[in-house]
JSON list of C-alpha atoms in Angstrom, two decimals:
[
{"chain": "N", "resi": 239, "resn": "VAL", "atom": "CA", "xyz": [8.58, -6.92, -63.58]},
{"chain": "N", "resi": 240, "resn": "ARG", "atom": "CA", "xyz": [7.01, -4.58, -66.54]},
{"chain": "N", "resi": 241, "resn": "LYS", "atom": "CA", "xyz": [10.05, -5.84, -68.78]},
{"chain": "N", "resi": 242, "resn": "ASP", "atom": "CA", "xyz": [9.58, -9.24, -67.73]},
{"chain": "N", "resi": 243, "resn": "MET", "atom": "CA", "xyz": [6.31, -9.50, -68.63]},
{"chain": "N", "resi": 244, "resn": "GLU", "atom": "CA", "xyz": [6.81, -7.92, -72.07]},
{"chain": "N", "resi": 245, "resn": "HIS", "atom": "CA", "xyz": [9.57, -10.26, -72.98]},
{"chain": "N", "resi": 246, "resn": "GLY", "atom": "CA", "xyz": [7.89, -13.21, -71.83]},
{"chain": "N", "resi": 247, "resn": "THR", "atom": "CA", "xyz": [10.39, -14.30, -69.31]},
{"chain": "N", "resi": 248, "resn": "LYS", "atom": "CA", "xyz": [7.59, -14.08, -66.53]},
{"chain": "N", "resi": 249, "resn": "LYS", "atom": "CA", "xyz": [4.38, -15.42, -67.23]},
{"chain": "N", "resi": 250, "resn": "ASP", "atom": "CA", "xyz": [2.57, -14.74, -63.79]},
{"chain": "N", "resi": 251, "resn": "ILE", "atom": "CA", "xyz": [2.31, -11.55, -61.75]},
{"chain": "N", "resi": 252, "resn": "THR", "atom": "CA", "xyz": [1.23, -11.21, -58.18]},
{"chain": "N", "resi": 253, "resn": "GLY", "atom": "CA", "xyz": [-1.06, -8.50, -56.69]},
{"chain": "N", "resi": 254, "resn": "GLU", "atom": "CA", "xyz": [1.48, -6.90, -54.79]},
{"chain": "N", "resi": 255, "resn": "GLU", "atom": "CA", "xyz": [3.62, -6.60, -57.97]},
{"chain": "N", "resi": 256, "resn": "ILE", "atom": "CA", "xyz": [0.73, -4.97, -59.46]},
{"chain": "N", "resi": 257, "resn": "ASP", "atom": "CA", "xyz": [0.20, -2.44, -56.66]},
{"chain": "N", "resi": 258, "resn": "ASP", "atom": "CA", "xyz": [4.04, -1.87, -56.46]},
{"chain": "N", "resi": 259, "resn": "LEU", "atom": "CA", "xyz": [3.86, -1.00, -60.70]},
{"chain": "N", "resi": 260, "resn": "TYR", "atom": "CA", "xyz": [0.52, 1.30, -60.07]},
{"chain": "N", "resi": 261, "resn": "ASN", "atom": "CA", "xyz": [2.04, 3.27, -56.82]},
{"chain": "N", "resi": 262, "resn": "SER", "atom": "CA", "xyz": [5.34, 3.61, -58.77]},
{"chain": "N", "resi": 263, "resn": "THR", "atom": "CA", "xyz": [3.33, 4.86, -61.84]},
{"chain": "N", "resi": 264, "resn": "GLU", "atom": "CA", "xyz": [1.56, 7.32, -59.54]},
{"chain": "N", "resi": 265, "resn": "GLU", "atom": "CA", "xyz": [4.54, 8.83, -58.07]},
{"chain": "N", "resi": 266, "resn": "PHE", "atom": "CA", "xyz": [5.99, 9.21, -61.49]},
{"chain": "N", "resi": 267, "resn": "LEU", "atom": "CA", "xyz": [2.76, 11.07, -62.73]},
{"chain": "N", "resi": 268, "resn": "LYS", "atom": "CA", "xyz": [2.94, 13.34, -59.78]},
{"chain": "N", "resi": 269, "resn": "ARG", "atom": "CA", "xyz": [6.76, 14.54, -60.42]},
{"chain": "N", "resi": 270, "resn": "MET", "atom": "CA", "xyz": [5.85, 14.68, -63.94]},
{"chain": "N", "resi": 271, "resn": "LYS", "atom": "CA", "xyz": [2.77, 17.11, -63.05]},
{"chain": "N", "resi": 272, "resn": "LYS", "atom": "CA", "xyz": [4.85, 19.11, -60.79]},
{"chain": "N", "resi": 273, "resn": "LEU", "atom": "CA", "xyz": [7.67, 19.55, -63.31]},
{"chain": "N", "resi": 274, "resn": "PHE", "atom": "CA", "xyz": [5.49, 20.78, -65.98]},
{"chain": "N", "resi": 275, "resn": "GLU", "atom": "CA", "xyz": [4.02, 23.38, -63.52]},
{"chain": "N", "resi": 276, "resn": "GLU", "atom": "CA", "xyz": [7.30, 24.55, -62.50]},
{"chain": "N", "resi": 277, "resn": "ILE", "atom": "CA", "xyz": [8.11, 24.94, -66.38]},
{"chain": "N", "resi": 278, "resn": "ASP", "atom": "CA", "xyz": [5.02, 26.71, -66.86]},
{"chain": "N", "resi": 279, "resn": "GLU", "atom": "CA", "xyz": [5.57, 29.06, -64.05]},
{"chain": "N", "resi": 280, "resn": "LEU", "atom": "CA", "xyz": [9.24, 29.85, -65.28]},
{"chain": "N", "resi": 281, "resn": "LYS", "atom": "CA", "xyz": [8.25, 30.41, -68.83]},
{"chain": "N", "resi": 282, "resn": "GLN", "atom": "CA", "xyz": [5.24, 32.82, -67.71]},
{"chain": "N", "resi": 283, "resn": "LYS", "atom": "CA", "xyz": [7.72, 34.82, -65.45]},
{"chain": "N", "resi": 284, "resn": "GLU", "atom": "CA", "xyz": [10.27, 35.35, -68.52]},
{"chain": "N", "resi": 285, "resn": "GLN", "atom": "CA", "xyz": [7.39, 36.18, -70.97]},
{"chain": "N", "resi": 286, "resn": "PHE", "atom": "CA", "xyz": [6.12, 38.57, -68.50]},
{"chain": "N", "resi": 287, "resn": "SER", "atom": "CA", "xyz": [9.87, 40.07, -67.85]},
{"chain": "N", "resi": 288, "resn": "LYS", "atom": "CA", "xyz": [10.40, 39.97, -71.61]},
{"chain": "N", "resi": 289, "resn": "THR", "atom": "CA", "xyz": [7.24, 41.94, -72.58]},
{"chain": "N", "resi": 290, "resn": "TYR", "atom": "CA", "xyz": [7.75, 44.58, -69.70]},
{"chain": "N", "resi": 291, "resn": "ASP", "atom": "CA", "xyz": [11.25, 45.11, -70.81]},
{"chain": "N", "resi": 292, "resn": "GLU", "atom": "CA", "xyz": [10.14, 45.63, -74.55]},
{"chain": "N", "resi": 293, "resn": "VAL", "atom": "CA", "xyz": [7.51, 47.75, -73.20]},
{"chain": "N", "resi": 294, "resn": "VAL", "atom": "CA", "xyz": [9.73, 50.19, -71.29]},
{"chain": "N", "resi": 295, "resn": "SER", "atom": "CA", "xyz": [12.24, 49.97, -74.25]},
{"chain": "N", "resi": 296, "resn": "SER", "atom": "CA", "xyz": [9.77, 51.10, -76.68]},
{"chain": "N", "resi": 297, "resn": "VAL", "atom": "CA", "xyz": [8.49, 53.88, -74.31]},
{"chain": "N", "resi": 298, "resn": "ARG", "atom": "CA", "xyz": [11.82, 55.17, -73.76]},
{"chain": "N", "resi": 299, "resn": "ASN", "atom": "CA", "xyz": [12.68, 55.06, -77.68]},
{"chain": "N", "resi": 300, "resn": "ALA", "atom": "CA", "xyz": [9.24, 57.10, -78.34]},
{"chain": "N", "resi": 301, "resn": "LEU", "atom": "CA", "xyz": [10.51, 59.78, -75.69]},
{"chain": "N", "resi": 302, "resn": "ARG", "atom": "CA", "xyz": [13.66, 59.93, -77.33]},
{"chain": "N", "resi": 303, "resn": "LEU", "atom": "CA", "xyz": [11.94, 60.66, -80.71]},
{"chain": "N", "resi": 304, "resn": "GLU", "atom": "CA", "xyz": [10.61, 63.60, -78.87]},
{"chain": "N", "resi": 305, "resn": "ASN", "atom": "CA", "xyz": [13.90, 64.65, -77.60]},
{"chain": "N", "resi": 306, "resn": "THR", "atom": "CA", "xyz": [13.27, 63.43, -73.95]},
{"chain": "N", "resi": 307, "resn": "GLU", "atom": "CA", "xyz": [15.73, 61.10, -72.00]},
{"chain": "N", "resi": 308, "resn": "VAL", "atom": "CA", "xyz": [14.09, 59.33, -69.18]},
{"chain": "N", "resi": 309, "resn": "ASP", "atom": "CA", "xyz": [16.49, 58.74, -66.14]},
{"chain": "N", "resi": 310, "resn": "ASN", "atom": "CA", "xyz": [13.81, 56.91, -63.80]},
{"chain": "N", "resi": 311, "resn": "ASP", "atom": "CA", "xyz": [10.89, 54.21, -64.74]},
{"chain": "N", "resi": 312, "resn": "LYS", "atom": "CA", "xyz": [8.83, 56.39, -62.46]},
{"chain": "N", "resi": 313, "resn": "GLU", "atom": "CA", "xyz": [8.96, 59.35, -64.75]},
{"chain": "N", "resi": 314, "resn": "LEU", "atom": "CA", "xyz": [7.93, 57.14, -67.62]},
{"chain": "N", "resi": 315, "resn": "PRO", "atom": "CA", "xyz": [3.82, 57.84, -67.11]},
{"chain": "N", "resi": 316, "resn": "GLU", "atom": "CA", "xyz": [4.29, 61.42, -66.82]},
{"chain": "N", "resi": 317, "resn": "LEU", "atom": "CA", "xyz": [6.70, 62.02, -69.82]},
{"chain": "N", "resi": 318, "resn": "PHE", "atom": "CA", "xyz": [4.40, 59.85, -71.82]},
{"chain": "N", "resi": 319, "resn": "ARG", "atom": "CA", "xyz": [1.64, 62.04, -70.94]},
{"chain": "N", "resi": 320, "resn": "LYS", "atom": "CA", "xyz": [3.31, 65.30, -71.72]},
{"chain": "N", "resi": 321, "resn": "LYS", "atom": "CA", "xyz": [4.97, 64.47, -74.78]},
{"chain": "N", "resi": 322, "resn": "LEU", "atom": "CA", "xyz": [2.97, 61.90, -76.61]},
{"chain": "N", "resi": 323, "resn": "VAL", "atom": "CA", "xyz": [-0.74, 62.00, -75.27]},
{"chain": "N", "resi": 324, "resn": "ASP", "atom": "CA", "xyz": [-1.36, 65.78, -74.46]},
{"chain": "N", "resi": 325, "resn": "THR", "atom": "CA", "xyz": [0.24, 66.46, -78.08]},
{"chain": "N", "resi": 326, "resn": "GLY", "atom": "CA", "xyz": [-2.35, 64.14, -79.50]},
{"chain": "N", "resi": 327, "resn": "LYS", "atom": "CA", "xyz": [0.60, 61.61, -81.08]},
{"chain": "N", "resi": 328, "resn": "LEU", "atom": "CA", "xyz": [-1.04, 58.65, -79.05]},
{"chain": "N", "resi": 329, "resn": "PRO", "atom": "CA", "xyz": [-4.06, 57.89, -77.68]},
{"chain": "N", "resi": 330, "resn": "VAL", "atom": "CA", "xyz": [-5.21, 58.44, -73.81]},
{"chain": "N", "resi": 331, "resn": "SER", "atom": "CA", "xyz": [-5.64, 54.53, -73.70]},
{"chain": "N", "resi": 332, "resn": "ALA", "atom": "CA", "xyz": [-1.92, 54.11, -74.35]},
{"chain": "N", "resi": 333, "resn": "LEU", "atom": "CA", "xyz": [-1.03, 56.04, -71.46]},
{"chain": "N", "resi": 334, "resn": "ASN", "atom": "CA", "xyz": [-3.53, 53.74, -69.53]},
{"chain": "N", "resi": 335, "resn": "HIS", "atom": "CA", "xyz": [-1.96, 50.59, -70.66]},
{"chain": "N", "resi": 336, "resn": "LEU", "atom": "CA", "xyz": [1.38, 52.10, -69.71]},
{"chain": "N", "resi": 337, "resn": "LYS", "atom": "CA", "xyz": [0.31, 52.67, -66.21]},
{"chain": "N", "resi": 338, "resn": "GLU", "atom": "CA", "xyz": [-1.48, 49.40, -65.82]},
{"chain": "N", "resi": 339, "resn": "VAL", "atom": "CA", "xyz": [1.68, 47.44, -66.96]},
{"chain": "N", "resi": 340, "resn": "LEU", "atom": "CA", "xyz": [3.80, 49.39, -64.79]},
{"chain": "N", "resi": 341, "resn": "SER", "atom": "CA", "xyz": [2.08, 48.77, -61.74]},
{"chain": "N", "resi": 342, "resn": "ALA", "atom": "CA", "xyz": [1.23, 45.09, -62.53]},
{"chain": "N", "resi": 343, "resn": "LYS", "atom": "CA", "xyz": [5.11, 44.55, -62.56]},
{"chain": "N", "resi": 344, "resn": "LYS", "atom": "CA", "xyz": [5.29, 45.66, -58.90]},
{"chain": "N", "resi": 345, "resn": "GLU", "atom": "CA", "xyz": [2.31, 43.24, -58.22]},
{"chain": "N", "resi": 346, "resn": "TYR", "atom": "CA", "xyz": [4.11, 40.76, -60.22]},
{"chain": "N", "resi": 347, "resn": "ASP", "atom": "CA", "xyz": [7.49, 40.80, -58.52]},
{"chain": "N", "resi": 348, "resn": "SER", "atom": "CA", "xyz": [5.17, 40.56, -55.13]},
{"chain": "N", "resi": 349, "resn": "ASP", "atom": "CA", "xyz": [3.81, 37.58, -56.40]},
{"chain": "N", "resi": 350, "resn": "LYS", "atom": "CA", "xyz": [0.39, 38.96, -55.68]},
{"chain": "N", "resi": 351, "resn": "MET", "atom": "CA", "xyz": [-0.82, 38.33, -59.35]},
{"chain": "N", "resi": 352, "resn": "THR", "atom": "CA", "xyz": [-2.81, 35.20, -60.57]},
{"chain": "N", "resi": 353, "resn": "LYS", "atom": "CA", "xyz": [-1.73, 33.65, -63.87]},
{"chain": "N", "resi": 354, "resn": "THR", "atom": "CA", "xyz": [-4.71, 34.94, -65.32]},
{"chain": "N", "resi": 355, "resn": "GLU", "atom": "CA", "xyz": [-4.08, 38.55, -64.48]},
{"chain": "N", "resi": 356, "resn": "ALA", "atom": "CA", "xyz": [-0.56, 38.19, -65.79]},
{"chain": "N", "resi": 357, "resn": "ASN", "atom": "CA", "xyz": [-1.86, 36.81, -68.95]},
{"chain": "N", "resi": 358, "resn": "GLY", "atom": "CA", "xyz": [-4.01, 39.80, -69.17]},
{"chain": "N", "resi": 359, "resn": "ILE", "atom": "CA", "xyz": [-1.38, 42.32, -68.71]},
{"chain": "N", "resi": 360, "resn": "VAL", "atom": "CA", "xyz": [0.86, 40.65, -71.45]},
{"chain": "N", "resi": 361, "resn": "LYS", "atom": "CA", "xyz": [-2.12, 41.31, -73.78]},
{"chain": "N", "resi": 362, "resn": "THR", "atom": "CA", "xyz": [-2.44, 45.00, -72.55]},
{"chain": "N", "resi": 363, "resn": "SER", "atom": "CA", "xyz": [1.33, 45.25, -73.10]},
{"chain": "N", "resi": 364, "resn": "ILE", "atom": "CA", "xyz": [1.26, 43.79, -76.73]},
{"chain": "N", "resi": 365, "resn": "ALA", "atom": "CA", "xyz": [-1.66, 46.22, -77.66]},
{"chain": "N", "resi": 366, "resn": "LEU", "atom": "CA", "xyz": [0.57, 49.10, -76.11]},
{"chain": "N", "resi": 367, "resn": "LEU", "atom": "CA", "xyz": [3.58, 47.88, -78.07]},
{"chain": "N", "resi": 368, "resn": "ARG", "atom": "CA", "xyz": [1.71, 47.81, -81.29]},
{"chain": "N", "resi": 369, "resn": "VAL", "atom": "CA", "xyz": [0.64, 51.48, -80.91]},
{"chain": "N", "resi": 370, "resn": "VAL", "atom": "CA", "xyz": [4.11, 52.73, -79.75]},
{"chain": "N", "resi": 371, "resn": "ILE", "atom": "CA", "xyz": [5.85, 50.89, -82.31]},
{"chain": "N", "resi": 372, "resn": "GLU", "atom": "CA", "xyz": [3.53, 52.43, -84.93]},
{"chain": "N", "resi": 373, "resn": "HIS", "atom": "CA", "xyz": [3.96, 55.98, -83.79]},
{"chain": "N", "resi": 374, "resn": "ILE", "atom": "CA", "xyz": [8.09, 55.33, -83.86]},
{"chain": "N", "resi": 375, "resn": "GLN", "atom": "CA", "xyz": [7.90, 53.91, -87.45]},
{"chain": "N", "resi": 376, "resn": "ARG", "atom": "CA", "xyz": [5.89, 57.08, -88.28]},
{"chain": "N", "resi": 377, "resn": "VAL", "atom": "CA", "xyz": [8.19, 59.46, -86.80]},
{"chain": "N", "resi": 378, "resn": "GLU", "atom": "CA", "xyz": [11.16, 57.57, -88.21]},
{"chain": "N", "resi": 379, "resn": "ALA", "atom": "CA", "xyz": [9.39, 57.67, -91.63]},
{"chain": "N", "resi": 380, "resn": "GLU", "atom": "CA", "xyz": [8.81, 61.71, -91.60]},
{"chain": "N", "resi": 381, "resn": "ASN", "atom": "CA", "xyz": [12.24, 61.98, -90.29]},
{"chain": "N", "resi": 382, "resn": "SER", "atom": "CA", "xyz": [13.75, 60.12, -93.46]},
{"chain": "N", "resi": 383, "resn": "LYS", "atom": "CA", "xyz": [11.54, 62.07, -95.54]},
{"chain": "N", "resi": 384, "resn": "LYS", "atom": "CA", "xyz": [12.79, 65.59, -94.13]},
{"chain": "N", "resi": 385, "resn": "GLN", "atom": "CA", "xyz": [16.38, 64.50, -94.92]},
{"chain": "N", "resi": 386, "resn": "GLY", "atom": "CA", "xyz": [15.81, 62.67, -98.28]}
]
């Protein structure tokens, strides 16, 4: 009907045809909204998982520079505290951020976390990453000076 009206092949339109067009438009908009929500949820999960993996990897790398290997993620906070925080190489806030990120992963996996909370954890993760990466770069620079 819409195309006929646009091309001028149909001059008049009934109320029933308008209702049909309106209803089909409403259904289309509902489907689009649902698709956008699903895509948003998938992207959020991807971002959360990626950020979590980056945090764990960076912390493992920082501990490796301290000659410490981590076998289990459950050991991360304790080793992080002993090797990096207690020695004064990183602030206590970094340990708190790490614990927050690790516990949030469990909540997120069990779908107990809201979108807002997940976004907050991603921000916390980014702050932690910044601190840990700066530390890694500092240690690597010191090591290259010693070797050079």
